[in-house]
Amino acid sequence: MTREHGQTSIPQISPLTAGTGRQMSTVHEDRQEDSFDAGATQERDMAPLHGGFKGFHRGKSIKRGRVMHFGQFNSDTWNPEQELQLSSTLLWMFRTVHVQPDPEKVPDEGPVTSNSTIAALLIWSIAVISILTPDCMAVKVYDEGFELCVSSRHRMKDLSHQNLTDVPFNLPNNTEYLDISYNSIQRLNKASFSRLIQLCFLKITHCGLQEISPHIFNNTPALKVLNISHNELSIIPDISLKKLKIFDLANNLYKSYQLPVSFQNLQNLDVLSLGSRTALSVNFNDFDPLRNISLQHLSLGAGIHWQKYDSGALGKIESLQKLSLFASFCGCFSMFENLLGDLNVTGTTALRFISIFPDDCNVKEDPFKNLRTMPYIKNLTIENTWINSSFMEKFLKNVWLSSLHDLSFVNITYNEDTPEGFQFRTINHTINLHSITFDSVKHFQYRYPTINMSVEAISDLTYLKFSGTGMNILPCQLISALPSLETLDLSDNLLTDSGFWWYTCSYTSVFPKLKRLSLSKNRFQRLSFISEKTHQMKTLESLDLSFNSISLDGSCSWPAQLIELSLGNNNLGNSVFKYLSSNFERIDLSKTGITAITQEDLSRFPRLTHLQLSSNGIKVIPEFLNLALNSLYVDQNAITSLSREVLEGLPRLRTLKAGNNPFVCSCDSYWFLTALNKSLLQDWPLDYTCSTPPSVAGVPLSEYKTSELSCEMWLQVAVVLPVLIAISAAIGLLFYKYDGVWYTKMLWVWIRMKKRGKKRSNLLQNVSFSYHAFISYSHQDSGWVDSQLVSSLEGAGFSLCVHERDFVPGDWIIDNIINCVESSYKTLFVLSNNFVQSEWCNYELFFAQHRAISVQQDSLVFILLEPIPTDSLPKKFLRLRTLLRQQTYLEWPKDERKQQVFWASLKSMLHMADKSIVLKDVAVAISDTAPLVTQF
């Protein structure tokens, strides 16, 4: 790149406010007003750190009615090999900015190392970066406290903004989280929380609280998080809670930071926030109770100017690892230097200074010179502060000569108070700084700042973040040429496809070591174009394109080394899987409009280990996927249950997030509730609740109970089958003991006769009989027939035909048999061993059977007088053998009780006959049987 004179159109930068953070996260958390991060309570009155683009107008970024200019960088001399003229290297960084080199402003100082790569980097040095700056320390600590306490949303009570004047007495005993902020509660007494023995998280802010009774928390031994900030407490209350981990007392009205002796009992305290606008000094003995506890993070101050700090006050907190200081030291930098000296004694590793210099402070000294002799400090954040160019030169020199690894400038206003602008020459010293983050750096002067900086100062950077700067074009051969850069975060800007890959730039050798690139929250659109351009980045492994306007415009060709891709919060649909590489190991498709996934979709990625499908419309996860997934996120979808087969298809799964789905609380979820290893679930049990049926809607899944017997079919069979067998055996024994077989048989005969009688009534309604029954028996059984059968039936009014009495003398026996059979409603066969030996009985059986076939099918009735083995019947009685196997017969019982049933069944079968009418069709029947007579 050569130096150009005159007017040049270059990309424009806008001072957008945005969050910071090393993590390449797809979602930026907003700063919470009330949080427990050190210094967070003091930030509540500041401007928010996250914001949006306010607009551009001809090279000017307009925000809150003030004009902010960026962009002119004048060099003192031009030497292509030894000096770097930033104004020329910035030509591609700012659009509609006029560069006017000023040859008269040439200092006599040593040369500036030349390298266009570093040049551009420091152009934005107006917003020196914050590497390790956590996205929102306050939010993280707050979340940590929340997750530390809450096991179920049913145990949370948010009573803020309820116009309460006292703590309600009807709170459930199992309450774990209680928020009564923004009420009018001036005093807490011992009875306020007497029943809340499980209370773990208590928040009472903005209530005008003035007094806390002693021993008020004696009945809340489980309390771990206590926030009583933003009240009117005139003294620091006497608190002794052994399990307390996070304690926020900031923004009250106590006049001293002197801690009660009881604080020495807070053995588990990790985070403490103190701050009062009426506390103007820190005395030597103020923090003595913290000497022997494990405090890790202290947030101190309320944004006012301190009048006194006693050296050694903070040096007594030996466990302190992080300090967030919200105080001003303008004009009293000796106090600040003493404070840094104490932190060097404690071995503190992270510092965060908020509003350390007010806007009207003229810093002529070097308050950070002690950084050079503080070997333990690794992370430094300067936040919400006005910084002059004269101070910046001294400050960065101290940073470069220190042991710092990470540097952060957040929400900084840069003011150029030196005629030469910002000048930073080559330093012959080993540089430890590896990470810088630029986040919301503003400049309100009506001229462009001048920045000259050594290339070597940033040649070892491995992490770089430009977030919320309004960048819309990436400079050629600047950031992309950093030799050690591994992570680049350009999220929350105005970059487009053509702006990042500027058409005039050469990309033959760019980002030589870059592994992770975040382009989240920009204006990228064409996925096919992006996939093709990523081939230029030979070492790129991770790409974040979330929160853009990505469209599936054509086939994609991804480089083989790229193994991670995030496309979250783009409207892509179900077909997105076709545009991804089979080499991907990590894919984020959260909130991309996916409504269904198939086994075919996921089988495209044999190496896939991490898959995020949160916030879609997925209803079912395919079973038996047989994938090597280690992590799966399917929370906030439309899934009603997770079956055993789904998890069996993911044998290597170690992390599962499936909360905030409409789970059906029934047997479909029984395996998930009872057998699934809950250690897999990141969000269990807080985000798992019943959706249906309505009777249990809103009930946490962890509290839903169902029995194994009602859901396991095999168990139901295992329980019911033995019971049925036992009952059946008992009934069988009783049945056998009390002759149930015989009674059942008789009942069946009686029912069948009743049914047949009704069925045949229409067929026989025009037919009359002379007898109710013709009795066929052996003369050797005549004694039983006369004494039992005939006397009983005729005594009941039945008319019987008996061959010894009713055969017509002189007629042929065959004719008598035929006539008697045809004239009778039924034919009764008295079966015995004598019966089967009688030839005439065989004749009678033959004609009766023929008549049953041709006229009346149910006219045969068999009475078994004694047992007759069917196998012992003579061959001539083969018909009888068949009939006995096919038809029901009556068995004469020896027991008198059973004989009553016998007679009732027999009489029921004979009841249909009418003896007053002679059979009309007897001649037809006889004619039918005439051919049969000749056979005998």
PDB file of N, CA and C in Angstrom, residues 36 141 144 148 224 243-247 266-272 293-298 319-322:
ATOM      1  N   PHE A  36     -24.890  -9.420  40.678  1.00  0.00           N
ATOM      2  CA  PHE A  36     -23.940  -9.606  41.742  1.00  0.00           C
ATOM      3  C   PHE A  36     -22.509  -9.597  41.258  1.00  0.00           C
ATOM      4  N   VAL A 141     -22.507 -13.937  37.118  1.00  0.00           N
ATOM      5  CA  VAL A 141     -22.568 -14.230  38.540  1.00  0.00           C
ATOM      6  C   VAL A 141     -24.014 -14.371  38.984  1.00  0.00           C
ATOM      7  N   GLU A 144     -25.165 -17.640  37.933  1.00  0.00           N
ATOM      8  CA  GLU A 144     -24.551 -18.662  38.769  1.00  0.00           C
ATOM      9  C   GLU A 144     -25.300 -18.784  40.094  1.00  0.00           C
ATOM     10  N   LEU A 148     -27.549 -21.944  41.295  1.00  0.00           N
ATOM     11  CA  LEU A 148     -27.073 -22.527  42.534  1.00  0.00           C
ATOM     12  C   LEU A 148     -28.222 -22.857  43.475  1.00  0.00           C
ATOM     13  N   LYS A 224     -28.028 -18.730  50.201  1.00  0.00           N
ATOM     14  CA  LYS A 224     -26.724 -18.655  49.545  1.00  0.00           C
ATOM     15  C   LYS A 224     -26.525 -17.356  48.761  1.00  0.00           C
ATOM     16  N   LYS A 243     -23.632 -20.533  54.799  1.00  0.00           N
ATOM     17  CA  LYS A 243     -23.686 -20.998  53.417  1.00  0.00           C
ATOM     18  C   LYS A 243     -23.723 -19.865  52.398  1.00  0.00           C
ATOM     19  N   LEU A 244     -23.736 -18.624  52.846  1.00  0.00           N
ATOM     20  CA  LEU A 244     -23.854 -17.484  51.939  1.00  0.00           C
ATOM     21  C   LEU A 244     -22.652 -17.428  50.997  1.00  0.00           C
ATOM     22  N   LYS A 245     -22.914 -17.331  49.690  1.00  0.00           N
ATOM     23  CA  LYS A 245     -21.860 -17.273  48.683  1.00  0.00           C
ATOM     24  C   LYS A 245     -21.802 -15.923  47.976  1.00  0.00           C
ATOM     25  N   ILE A 246     -22.951 -15.294  47.766  1.00  0.00           N
ATOM     26  CA  ILE A 246     -23.005 -14.035  47.023  1.00  0.00           C
ATOM     27  C   ILE A 246     -23.794 -13.029  47.856  1.00  0.00           C
ATOM     28  N   PHE A 247     -23.170 -11.887  48.163  1.00  0.00           N
ATOM     29  CA  PHE A 247     -23.778 -10.888  49.044  1.00  0.00           C
ATOM     30  C   PHE A 247     -23.608  -9.524  48.392  1.00  0.00           C
ATOM     31  N   LEU A 266     -18.669 -15.854  57.492  1.00  0.00           N
ATOM     32  CA  LEU A 266     -19.110 -16.124  56.111  1.00  0.00           C
ATOM     33  C   LEU A 266     -18.022 -16.918  55.390  1.00  0.00           C
ATOM     34  N   GLN A 267     -17.819 -18.117  55.823  1.00  0.00           N
ATOM     35  CA  GLN A 267     -16.697 -18.914  55.346  1.00  0.00           C
ATOM     36  C   GLN A 267     -16.822 -19.324  53.884  1.00  0.00           C
ATOM     37  N   ASN A 268     -18.033 -19.327  53.326  1.00  0.00           N
ATOM     38  CA  ASN A 268     -18.237 -19.736  51.930  1.00  0.00           C
ATOM     39  C   ASN A 268     -18.469 -18.559  50.996  1.00  0.00           C
ATOM     40  N   LEU A 269     -18.270 -17.340  51.481  1.00  0.00           N
ATOM     41  CA  LEU A 269     -18.536 -16.157  50.662  1.00  0.00           C
ATOM     42  C   LEU A 269     -17.541 -16.061  49.511  1.00  0.00           C
ATOM     43  N   ASP A 270     -18.063 -15.972  48.280  1.00  0.00           N
ATOM     44  CA  ASP A 270     -17.227 -15.856  47.075  1.00  0.00           C
ATOM     45  C   ASP A 270     -17.256 -14.453  46.490  1.00  0.00           C
ATOM     46  N   VAL A 271     -18.434 -13.818  46.511  1.00  0.00           N
ATOM     47  CA  VAL A 271     -18.605 -12.517  45.866  1.00  0.00           C
ATOM     48  C   VAL A 271     -19.235 -11.549  46.863  1.00  0.00           C
ATOM     49  N   LEU A 272     -18.625 -10.377  47.012  1.00  0.00           N
ATOM     50  CA  LEU A 272     -19.152  -9.348  47.905  1.00  0.00           C
ATOM     51  C   LEU A 272     -19.152  -8.013  47.176  1.00  0.00           C
ATOM     52  N   ILE A 293     -11.379 -15.558  55.229  1.00  0.00           N
ATOM     53  CA  ILE A 293     -12.419 -16.227  54.458  1.00  0.00           C
ATOM     54  C   ILE A 293     -11.972 -16.343  53.000  1.00  0.00           C
ATOM     55  N   SER A 294     -12.732 -17.089  52.210  1.00  0.00           N
ATOM     56  CA  SER A 294     -12.312 -17.436  50.836  1.00  0.00           C
ATOM     57  C   SER A 294     -12.894 -16.498  49.786  1.00  0.00           C
ATOM     58  N   LEU A 295     -12.997 -15.201  50.093  1.00  0.00           N
ATOM     59  CA  LEU A 295     -13.567 -14.246  49.140  1.00  0.00           C
ATOM     60  C   LEU A 295     -12.727 -14.190  47.866  1.00  0.00           C
ATOM     61  N   GLN A 296     -13.389 -14.364  46.724  1.00  0.00           N
ATOM     62  CA  GLN A 296     -12.702 -14.360  45.434  1.00  0.00           C
ATOM     63  C   GLN A 296     -12.863 -13.032  44.687  1.00  0.00           C
ATOM     64  N   HIS A 297     -14.017 -12.408  44.842  1.00  0.00           N
ATOM     65  CA  HIS A 297     -14.340 -11.242  44.010  1.00  0.00           C
ATOM     66  C   HIS A 297     -14.955 -10.159  44.890  1.00  0.00           C
ATOM     67  N   LEU A 298     -14.356  -8.988  44.881  1.00  0.00           N
ATOM     68  CA  LEU A 298     -14.864  -7.853  45.637  1.00  0.00           C
ATOM     69  C   LEU A 298     -15.194  -6.725  44.680  1.00  0.00           C
ATOM     70  N   SER A 319      -7.206 -13.899  49.862  1.00  0.00           N
ATOM     71  CA  SER A 319      -7.762 -14.788  48.836  1.00  0.00           C
ATOM     72  C   SER A 319      -8.287 -14.047  47.620  1.00  0.00           C
ATOM     73  N   LEU A 320      -8.257 -12.720  47.624  1.00  0.00           N
ATOM     74  CA  LEU A 320      -8.883 -11.921  46.565  1.00  0.00           C
ATOM     75  C   LEU A 320      -8.211 -12.165  45.215  1.00  0.00           C
ATOM     76  N   GLN A 321      -9.023 -12.568  44.239  1.00  0.00           N
ATOM     77  CA  GLN A 321      -8.529 -12.805  42.885  1.00  0.00           C
ATOM     78  C   GLN A 321      -9.013 -11.769  41.879  1.00  0.00           C
ATOM     79  N   LYS A 322     -10.117 -11.083  42.209  1.00  0.00           N
ATOM     80  CA  LYS A 322     -10.686 -10.141  41.245  1.00  0.00           C
ATOM     81  C   LYS A 322     -11.250  -8.941  41.997  1.00  0.00           C
TER      82      LYS A 322
END
